[in-house]
Amino acid sequence: MIQPLFSIITVTYNAEQWLERTILSVLSQSYPHIEYILIDGASTDGTLEIANRYASGITCLLSEPDKGLYDAMNKGLHKATGDYVWFLNAGDTLPTADTIYRMVKRLDKRGIYPDVLYGETNLVDAEGRSLGARRLKAPKKLTWKSFRMGMLVCHQSFLVKRELAPDYDLNYRLVADYDWCLRCLKRSNTIHHTHMILSNFLEAGMSTVNRKASLKERYEIMCRYYGKLPVILLHGWFAVRFYFAKWVKGRV
């Protein structure tokens, strides 16, 4: 069986603090069939200097102004030629040098390469120190309906066959990745849980303003896919559960 080519895409803008560790985690992979695509939004710090330092290992390096994160990610998709696309942003890393090798070895035993591959995620801080596992665990069985409960799989631990991957919807400024994963899942027939930690995700935090805006965008997406009434009822249950847990904690 011919082993797949993975298009790993990193999108950057003024990311000199974190980029090198991301690049090194990709270039150190023991699995040979990788193309590495780096899309930069015309950074003004030392990002490009770092990228150029490792230019021999980067398949495509593009730096130009863009219309934001998801526009840059679309550019990465358009440059990709691999069987799978995998987004790993500056500060995110692959957990070990043999992460991809071990994943492919398991798939070879199954004799099939699914439309979507997904796994678990660890969180790291700005210094790369582990913060432990992501609170939301990847479900044993994943479908597009699973995302009614939120983004149960981190974007950095979600791989999809390139031929099924749509462009990101630029109408969403903060959570187009949530919509993108939903559309990928709806297009997919085979979805496989790798039962591996596929990425270390940089927990950079989000401002209160952006958090409120992202929740509003996510609510709009959920209503679009799941219907307004079911989403309202579900959020009501979330609120009840949250305040009950808070009440119990206050009595302890």
PDB file of C-alpha atoms in Angstrom:
ATOM      1  CA  MET A   1       0.000   0.000   0.000  1.00  0.00           C
ATOM      2  CA  ILE A   2       1.328   3.441  -0.952  1.00  0.00           C
ATOM      3  CA  GLN A   3       1.792   5.545   2.159  1.00  0.00           C
ATOM      4  CA  PRO A   4       0.043   8.956   2.181  1.00  0.00           C
ATOM      5  CA  LEU A   5       1.607  12.362   1.782  1.00  0.00           C
ATOM      6  CA  PHE A   6       0.723  14.785   4.590  1.00  0.00           C
ATOM      7  CA  SER A   7       0.474  18.493   3.830  1.00  0.00           C
ATOM      8  CA  ILE A   8       1.220  20.225   7.127  1.00  0.00           C
ATOM      9  CA  ILE A   9       0.274  23.904   6.984  1.00  0.00           C
ATOM     10  CA  THR A  10       1.473  26.588   9.377  1.00  0.00           C
ATOM     11  CA  VAL A  11      -0.007  30.086   9.237  1.00  0.00           C
ATOM     12  CA  THR A  12       1.946  32.914  10.875  1.00  0.00           C
ATOM     13  CA  TYR A  13       1.944  36.621  11.560  1.00  0.00           C
ATOM     14  CA  ASN A  14       4.612  38.156  13.804  1.00  0.00           C
ATOM     15  CA  ALA A  15       5.184  34.790  15.442  1.00  0.00           C
ATOM     16  CA  GLU A  16       8.931  34.877  16.070  1.00  0.00           C
ATOM     17  CA  GLN A  17       8.403  33.859  19.715  1.00  0.00           C
ATOM     18  CA  TRP A  18       6.860  30.484  18.830  1.00  0.00           C
ATOM     19  CA  LEU A  19       7.589  29.566  15.229  1.00  0.00           C
ATOM     20  CA  GLU A  20      10.917  27.777  15.577  1.00  0.00           C
ATOM     21  CA  ARG A  21       9.611  25.049  17.863  1.00  0.00           C
ATOM     22  CA  THR A  22       6.753  24.379  15.450  1.00  0.00           C
ATOM     23  CA  ILE A  23       9.093  24.093  12.472  1.00  0.00           C
ATOM     24  CA  LEU A  24      11.476  21.800  14.359  1.00  0.00           C
ATOM     25  CA  SER A  25       8.663  19.498  15.440  1.00  0.00           C
ATOM     26  CA  VAL A  26       7.669  19.029  11.785  1.00  0.00           C
ATOM     27  CA  LEU A  27      11.159  18.739  10.310  1.00  0.00           C
ATOM     28  CA  SER A  28      12.199  16.212  12.975  1.00  0.00           C
ATOM     29  CA  GLN A  29       9.499  13.702  11.968  1.00  0.00           C
ATOM     30  CA  SER A  30      10.835  10.272  11.088  1.00  0.00           C
ATOM     31  CA  TYR A  31       8.031   9.745   8.576  1.00  0.00           C
ATOM     32  CA  PRO A  32       9.369  10.800   5.138  1.00  0.00           C
ATOM     33  CA  HIS A  33       6.221  11.708   3.185  1.00  0.00           C
ATOM     34  CA  ILE A  34       5.535  15.250   4.367  1.00  0.00           C
ATOM     35  CA  GLU A  35       5.268  18.554   2.548  1.00  0.00           C
ATOM     36  CA  TYR A  36       5.529  21.546   4.839  1.00  0.00           C
ATOM     37  CA  ILE A  37       3.727  24.740   3.838  1.00  0.00           C
ATOM     38  CA  LEU A  38       4.277  28.006   5.685  1.00  0.00           C
ATOM     39  CA  ILE A  39       1.954  30.930   4.933  1.00  0.00           C
ATOM     40  CA  ASP A  40       2.984  34.255   6.468  1.00  0.00           C
ATOM     41  CA  GLY A  41       0.926  37.440   6.541  1.00  0.00           C
ATOM     42  CA  ALA A  42       3.854  39.794   5.783  1.00  0.00           C
ATOM     43  CA  SER A  43       5.296  39.735   9.297  1.00  0.00           C
ATOM     44  CA  THR A  44       7.326  42.725  10.463  1.00  0.00           C
ATOM     45  CA  ASP A  45       9.290  40.960  13.220  1.00  0.00           C
ATOM     46  CA  GLY A  46      11.810  38.117  12.923  1.00  0.00           C
ATOM     47  CA  THR A  47       9.324  35.483  11.713  1.00  0.00           C
ATOM     48  CA  LEU A  48      10.657  35.339   8.152  1.00  0.00           C
ATOM     49  CA  GLU A  49      14.262  35.254   9.348  1.00  0.00           C
ATOM     50  CA  ILE A  50      13.426  32.112  11.340  1.00  0.00           C
ATOM     51  CA  ALA A  51      11.500  30.576   8.439  1.00  0.00           C
ATOM     52  CA  ASN A  52      14.350  31.242   6.002  1.00  0.00           C
ATOM     53  CA  ARG A  53      16.767  29.567   8.411  1.00  0.00           C
ATOM     54  CA  TYR A  54      14.903  26.314   7.757  1.00  0.00           C
ATOM     55  CA  ALA A  55      13.982  26.994   4.124  1.00  0.00           C
ATOM     56  CA  SER A  56      15.560  23.760   2.915  1.00  0.00           C
ATOM     57  CA  GLY A  57      12.945  21.768   4.823  1.00  0.00           C
ATOM     58  CA  ILE A  58       9.967  23.956   3.904  1.00  0.00           C
ATOM     59  CA  THR A  59       8.237  22.917   0.690  1.00  0.00           C
ATOM     60  CA  CYS A  60       6.417  26.218   0.179  1.00  0.00           C
ATOM     61  CA  LEU A  61       7.098  29.523   1.917  1.00  0.00           C
ATOM     62  CA  LEU A  62       4.773  32.401   1.055  1.00  0.00           C
ATOM     63  CA  SER A  63       4.753  35.800   2.730  1.00  0.00           C
ATOM     64  CA  GLU A  64       2.262  38.465   1.669  1.00  0.00           C
ATOM     65  CA  PRO A  65      -0.580  40.526   3.171  1.00  0.00           C
ATOM     66  CA  ASP A  66      -3.821  38.657   3.742  1.00  0.00           C
ATOM     67  CA  LYS A  67      -7.351  39.256   4.940  1.00  0.00           C
ATOM     68  CA  GLY A  68      -6.857  37.462   8.226  1.00  0.00           C
ATOM     69  CA  LEU A  69      -6.169  34.017   9.660  1.00  0.00           C
ATOM     70  CA  TYR A  70      -8.678  32.045   7.610  1.00  0.00           C
ATOM     71  CA  ASP A  71      -7.745  33.743   4.354  1.00  0.00           C
ATOM     72  CA  ALA A  72      -4.163  32.633   5.007  1.00  0.00           C
ATOM     73  CA  MET A  73      -5.354  29.114   5.786  1.00  0.00           C
ATOM     74  CA  ASN A  74      -7.201  29.030   2.460  1.00  0.00           C
ATOM     75  CA  LYS A  75      -3.965  29.976   0.738  1.00  0.00           C
ATOM     76  CA  GLY A  76      -2.322  27.015   2.454  1.00  0.00           C
ATOM     77  CA  LEU A  77      -5.079  24.695   1.260  1.00  0.00           C
ATOM     78  CA  HIS A  78      -4.620  25.911  -2.314  1.00  0.00           C
ATOM     79  CA  LYS A  79      -0.860  25.222  -2.160  1.00  0.00           C
ATOM     80  CA  ALA A  80      -1.267  21.731  -0.694  1.00  0.00           C
ATOM     81  CA  THR A  81      -0.778  18.653  -2.886  1.00  0.00           C
ATOM     82  CA  GLY A  82      -0.845  15.921  -0.218  1.00  0.00           C
ATOM     83  CA  ASP A  83      -3.382  13.210   0.527  1.00  0.00           C
ATOM     84  CA  TYR A  84      -4.204  14.785   3.902  1.00  0.00           C
ATOM     85  CA  VAL A  85      -4.134  18.387   5.134  1.00  0.00           C
ATOM     86  CA  TRP A  86      -3.119  19.144   8.704  1.00  0.00           C
ATOM     87  CA  PHE A  87      -3.045  22.640  10.246  1.00  0.00           C
ATOM     88  CA  LEU A  88      -0.396  23.315  12.873  1.00  0.00           C
ATOM     89  CA  ASN A  89      -0.101  26.968  13.802  1.00  0.00           C
ATOM     90  CA  ALA A  90       2.904  28.769  15.263  1.00  0.00           C
ATOM     91  CA  GLY A  91       3.443  27.551  18.823  1.00  0.00           C
ATOM     92  CA  ASP A  92       1.705  24.226  18.199  1.00  0.00           C
ATOM     93  CA  THR A  93       3.859  21.123  17.876  1.00  0.00           C
ATOM     94  CA  LEU A  94       3.736  17.431  17.061  1.00  0.00           C
ATOM     95  CA  PRO A  95       4.238  15.562  20.362  1.00  0.00           C
ATOM     96  CA  THR A  96       7.124  13.296  19.325  1.00  0.00           C
ATOM     97  CA  ALA A  97       9.447  12.802  16.362  1.00  0.00           C
ATOM     98  CA  ASP A  98       7.642   9.584  15.424  1.00  0.00           C
ATOM     99  CA  THR A  99       4.033  10.786  15.821  1.00  0.00           C
ATOM    100  CA  ILE A 100       3.183  10.506  12.127  1.00  0.00           C
ATOM    101  CA  TYR A 101       5.177   7.296  11.655  1.00  0.00           C
ATOM    102  CA  ARG A 102       3.273   5.539  14.451  1.00  0.00           C
ATOM    103  CA  MET A 103      -0.080   6.770  13.158  1.00  0.00           C
ATOM    104  CA  VAL A 104       0.615   5.541   9.623  1.00  0.00           C
ATOM    105  CA  LYS A 105       1.929   2.208  10.904  1.00  0.00           C
ATOM    106  CA  ARG A 106      -1.392   1.622  12.675  1.00  0.00           C
ATOM    107  CA  LEU A 107      -3.311   2.579   9.540  1.00  0.00           C
ATOM    108  CA  ASP A 108      -1.205   0.219   7.423  1.00  0.00           C
ATOM    109  CA  LYS A 109      -2.289  -2.647   9.670  1.00  0.00           C
ATOM    110  CA  ARG A 110      -5.922  -1.705   9.067  1.00  0.00           C
ATOM    111  CA  GLY A 111      -5.318  -1.573   5.317  1.00  0.00           C
ATOM    112  CA  ILE A 112      -7.418   1.569   4.877  1.00  0.00           C
ATOM    113  CA  TYR A 113      -6.863   5.323   4.988  1.00  0.00           C
ATOM    114  CA  PRO A 114     -10.046   7.034   6.272  1.00  0.00           C
ATOM    115  CA  ASP A 115     -11.439  10.362   5.095  1.00  0.00           C
ATOM    116  CA  VAL A 116     -10.854  11.939   8.522  1.00  0.00           C
ATOM    117  CA  LEU A 117      -8.267  11.129  11.188  1.00  0.00           C
ATOM    118  CA  TYR A 118      -8.541  12.610  14.668  1.00  0.00           C
ATOM    119  CA  GLY A 119      -7.048  12.261  18.112  1.00  0.00           C
ATOM    120  CA  GLU A 120      -6.334  13.854  21.469  1.00  0.00           C
ATOM    121  CA  THR A 121      -4.621  17.144  22.269  1.00  0.00           C
ATOM    122  CA  ASN A 122      -2.293  18.375  24.990  1.00  0.00           C
ATOM    123  CA  LEU A 123      -2.117  22.043  25.964  1.00  0.00           C
ATOM    124  CA  VAL A 124       1.149  23.978  26.317  1.00  0.00           C
ATOM    125  CA  ASP A 125       1.937  27.500  27.495  1.00  0.00           C
ATOM    126  CA  ALA A 126       3.947  30.199  25.713  1.00  0.00           C
ATOM    127  CA  GLU A 127       7.186  28.580  26.909  1.00  0.00           C
ATOM    128  CA  GLY A 128       6.174  25.177  25.595  1.00  0.00           C
ATOM    129  CA  ARG A 129       5.521  23.735  29.061  1.00  0.00           C
ATOM    130  CA  SER A 130       2.751  21.156  29.327  1.00  0.00           C
ATOM    131  CA  LEU A 131      -0.544  22.261  30.865  1.00  0.00           C
ATOM    132  CA  GLY A 132      -2.043  18.786  30.666  1.00  0.00           C
ATOM    133  CA  ALA A 133      -4.697  17.290  28.441  1.00  0.00           C
ATOM    134  CA  ARG A 134      -7.384  19.371  26.763  1.00  0.00           C
ATOM    135  CA  ARG A 135     -10.590  19.434  28.848  1.00  0.00           C
ATOM    136  CA  LEU A 136     -12.781  18.230  25.980  1.00  0.00           C
ATOM    137  CA  LYS A 137     -11.906  14.646  25.096  1.00  0.00           C
ATOM    138  CA  ALA A 138     -12.200  13.292  21.580  1.00  0.00           C
ATOM    139  CA  PRO A 139     -15.268  11.028  21.400  1.00  0.00           C
ATOM    140  CA  LYS A 140     -14.854   7.332  20.609  1.00  0.00           C
ATOM    141  CA  LYS A 141     -17.121   7.815  17.618  1.00  0.00           C
ATOM    142  CA  LEU A 142     -17.150  11.145  15.801  1.00  0.00           C
ATOM    143  CA  THR A 143     -19.783  12.451  13.378  1.00  0.00           C
ATOM    144  CA  TRP A 144     -20.864  15.951  12.400  1.00  0.00           C
ATOM    145  CA  LYS A 145     -23.628  15.651  14.996  1.00  0.00           C
ATOM    146  CA  SER A 146     -21.016  15.282  17.755  1.00  0.00           C
ATOM    147  CA  PHE A 147     -20.157  18.977  17.496  1.00  0.00           C
ATOM    148  CA  ARG A 148     -23.528  19.924  18.989  1.00  0.00           C
ATOM    149  CA  MET A 149     -21.666  19.642  22.285  1.00  0.00           C
ATOM    150  CA  GLY A 150     -18.914  22.008  21.134  1.00  0.00           C
ATOM    151  CA  MET A 151     -15.669  21.452  19.268  1.00  0.00           C
ATOM    152  CA  LEU A 152     -14.864  18.088  20.806  1.00  0.00           C
ATOM    153  CA  VAL A 153     -11.758  17.643  18.640  1.00  0.00           C
ATOM    154  CA  CYS A 154      -9.093  20.329  18.501  1.00  0.00           C
ATOM    155  CA  HIS A 155      -8.470  21.670  14.996  1.00  0.00           C
ATOM    156  CA  GLN A 156      -4.775  20.779  15.317  1.00  0.00           C
ATOM    157  CA  SER A 157      -5.678  17.123  15.930  1.00  0.00           C
ATOM    158  CA  PHE A 158      -8.056  16.874  12.985  1.00  0.00           C
ATOM    159  CA  LEU A 159      -6.776  15.675   9.601  1.00  0.00           C
ATOM    160  CA  VAL A 160      -8.889  15.413   6.476  1.00  0.00           C
ATOM    161  CA  LYS A 161      -8.264  14.176   2.962  1.00  0.00           C
ATOM    162  CA  ARG A 162      -7.375  17.160   0.816  1.00  0.00           C
ATOM    163  CA  GLU A 163      -9.950  16.289  -1.849  1.00  0.00           C
ATOM    164  CA  LEU A 164     -12.720  16.678   0.752  1.00  0.00           C
ATOM    165  CA  ALA A 165     -11.444  19.869   2.391  1.00  0.00           C
ATOM    166  CA  PRO A 166     -13.440  23.017   1.524  1.00  0.00           C
ATOM    167  CA  ASP A 167     -12.219  26.584   1.825  1.00  0.00           C
ATOM    168  CA  TYR A 168     -12.769  28.295   5.160  1.00  0.00           C
ATOM    169  CA  ASP A 169     -15.817  30.568   5.230  1.00  0.00           C
ATOM    170  CA  LEU A 170     -14.432  34.099   5.578  1.00  0.00           C
ATOM    171  CA  ASN A 171     -17.784  35.318   6.879  1.00  0.00           C
ATOM    172  CA  TYR A 172     -16.626  33.932  10.224  1.00  0.00           C
ATOM    173  CA  ARG A 173     -13.750  35.879  11.752  1.00  0.00           C
ATOM    174  CA  LEU A 174     -13.049  33.804  14.862  1.00  0.00           C
ATOM    175  CA  VAL A 175     -14.488  30.276  14.576  1.00  0.00           C
ATOM    176  CA  ALA A 176     -14.426  29.409  10.883  1.00  0.00           C
ATOM    177  CA  ASP A 177     -12.465  26.305  11.915  1.00  0.00           C
ATOM    178  CA  TYR A 178     -15.561  25.003  13.748  1.00  0.00           C
ATOM    179  CA  ASP A 179     -17.661  25.426  10.595  1.00  0.00           C
ATOM    180  CA  TRP A 180     -14.867  23.921   8.467  1.00  0.00           C
ATOM    181  CA  CYS A 181     -14.595  20.779  10.581  1.00  0.00           C
ATOM    182  CA  LEU A 182     -18.371  20.345  10.433  1.00  0.00           C
ATOM    183  CA  ARG A 183     -18.363  20.568   6.640  1.00  0.00           C
ATOM    184  CA  CYS A 184     -15.449  18.122   6.429  1.00  0.00           C
ATOM    185  CA  LEU A 185     -17.301  15.634   8.620  1.00  0.00           C
ATOM    186  CA  LYS A 186     -20.486  15.934   6.596  1.00  0.00           C
ATOM    187  CA  ARG A 187     -18.517  15.144   3.410  1.00  0.00           C
ATOM    188  CA  SER A 188     -16.742  12.134   4.937  1.00  0.00           C
ATOM    189  CA  ASN A 189     -17.755   8.481   4.874  1.00  0.00           C
ATOM    190  CA  THR A 190     -14.962   7.061   7.032  1.00  0.00           C
ATOM    191  CA  ILE A 191     -13.852   8.760  10.257  1.00  0.00           C
ATOM    192  CA  HIS A 192     -11.141   7.186  12.403  1.00  0.00           C
ATOM    193  CA  HIS A 193     -10.089   7.797  16.006  1.00  0.00           C
ATOM    194  CA  THR A 194      -6.320   7.271  16.137  1.00  0.00           C
ATOM    195  CA  HIS A 195      -6.318   7.004  19.965  1.00  0.00           C
ATOM    196  CA  MET A 196      -3.116   9.043  19.879  1.00  0.00           C
ATOM    197  CA  ILE A 197      -2.124  12.505  21.060  1.00  0.00           C
ATOM    198  CA  LEU A 198      -1.706  14.223  17.701  1.00  0.00           C
ATOM    199  CA  SER A 199      -0.778  17.749  18.750  1.00  0.00           C
ATOM    200  CA  ASN A 200       0.435  20.048  21.490  1.00  0.00           C
ATOM    201  CA  PHE A 201      -1.776  23.130  21.248  1.00  0.00           C
ATOM    202  CA  LEU A 202      -0.558  26.564  22.357  1.00  0.00           C
ATOM    203  CA  GLU A 203      -3.054  27.911  24.886  1.00  0.00           C
ATOM    204  CA  ALA A 204      -2.580  31.610  24.161  1.00  0.00           C
ATOM    205  CA  GLY A 205      -5.782  32.860  25.779  1.00  0.00           C
ATOM    206  CA  MET A 206      -8.483  35.059  24.314  1.00  0.00           C
ATOM    207  CA  SER A 207      -9.657  38.552  25.236  1.00  0.00           C
ATOM    208  CA  THR A 208     -13.118  38.937  26.771  1.00  0.00           C
ATOM    209  CA  VAL A 209     -14.304  40.819  23.679  1.00  0.00           C
ATOM    210  CA  ASN A 210     -13.101  38.089  21.326  1.00  0.00           C
ATOM    211  CA  ARG A 211     -14.516  35.362  23.566  1.00  0.00           C
ATOM    212  CA  LYS A 212     -17.991  36.887  23.407  1.00  0.00           C
ATOM    213  CA  ALA A 213     -17.723  37.374  19.642  1.00  0.00           C
ATOM    214  CA  SER A 214     -16.523  33.804  19.110  1.00  0.00           C
ATOM    215  CA  LEU A 215     -19.391  32.410  21.193  1.00  0.00           C
ATOM    216  CA  LYS A 216     -21.839  34.428  19.102  1.00  0.00           C
ATOM    217  CA  GLU A 217     -20.329  33.092  15.862  1.00  0.00           C
ATOM    218  CA  ARG A 218     -20.367  29.533  17.175  1.00  0.00           C
ATOM    219  CA  TYR A 219     -24.023  29.899  18.207  1.00  0.00           C
ATOM    220  CA  GLU A 220     -24.900  31.065  14.679  1.00  0.00           C
ATOM    221  CA  ILE A 221     -23.084  28.071  13.177  1.00  0.00           C
ATOM    222  CA  MET A 222     -24.795  25.644  15.550  1.00  0.00           C
ATOM    223  CA  CYS A 223     -28.229  27.049  14.670  1.00  0.00           C
ATOM    224  CA  ARG A 224     -27.375  26.691  10.985  1.00  0.00           C
ATOM    225  CA  TYR A 225     -26.505  22.996  11.295  1.00  0.00           C
ATOM    226  CA  TYR A 226     -28.679  21.784  14.149  1.00  0.00           C
ATOM    227  CA  GLY A 227     -31.704  24.090  14.188  1.00  0.00           C
ATOM    228  CA  LYS A 228     -32.433  27.077  16.428  1.00  0.00           C
ATOM    229  CA  LEU A 229     -34.796  25.426  18.929  1.00  0.00           C
ATOM    230  CA  PRO A 230     -32.568  22.390  19.695  1.00  0.00           C
ATOM    231  CA  VAL A 231     -29.593  24.736  20.156  1.00  0.00           C
ATOM    232  CA  ILE A 232     -31.535  27.026  22.516  1.00  0.00           C
ATOM    233  CA  LEU A 233     -32.659  24.022  24.587  1.00  0.00           C
ATOM    234  CA  LEU A 234     -29.118  22.622  24.638  1.00  0.00           C
ATOM    235  CA  HIS A 235     -27.659  25.939  25.816  1.00  0.00           C
ATOM    236  CA  GLY A 236     -30.331  26.085  28.501  1.00  0.00           C
ATOM    237  CA  TRP A 237     -29.140  22.705  29.740  1.00  0.00           C
ATOM    238  CA  PHE A 238     -25.528  23.925  29.694  1.00  0.00           C
ATOM    239  CA  ALA A 239     -26.549  26.904  31.863  1.00  0.00           C
ATOM    240  CA  VAL A 240     -28.430  24.729  34.364  1.00  0.00           C
ATOM    241  CA  ARG A 241     -25.493  22.339  34.626  1.00  0.00           C
ATOM    242  CA  PHE A 242     -23.016  25.206  35.084  1.00  0.00           C
ATOM    243  CA  TYR A 243     -24.965  26.936  37.858  1.00  0.00           C
ATOM    244  CA  PHE A 244     -25.729  23.643  39.616  1.00  0.00           C
ATOM    245  CA  ALA A 245     -22.015  22.772  39.660  1.00  0.00           C
ATOM    246  CA  LYS A 246     -21.254  26.257  40.970  1.00  0.00           C
ATOM    247  CA  TRP A 247     -23.894  25.862  43.698  1.00  0.00           C
ATOM    248  CA  VAL A 248     -22.516  22.481  44.770  1.00  0.00           C
ATOM    249  CA  LYS A 249     -18.985  23.842  44.863  1.00  0.00           C
ATOM    250  CA  GLY A 250     -20.155  26.748  47.065  1.00  0.00           C
ATOM    251  CA  ARG A 251     -21.637  24.347  49.599  1.00  0.00           C
ATOM    252  CA  VAL A 252     -18.524  22.212  49.941  1.00  0.00           C
TER     253      VAL A 252
END
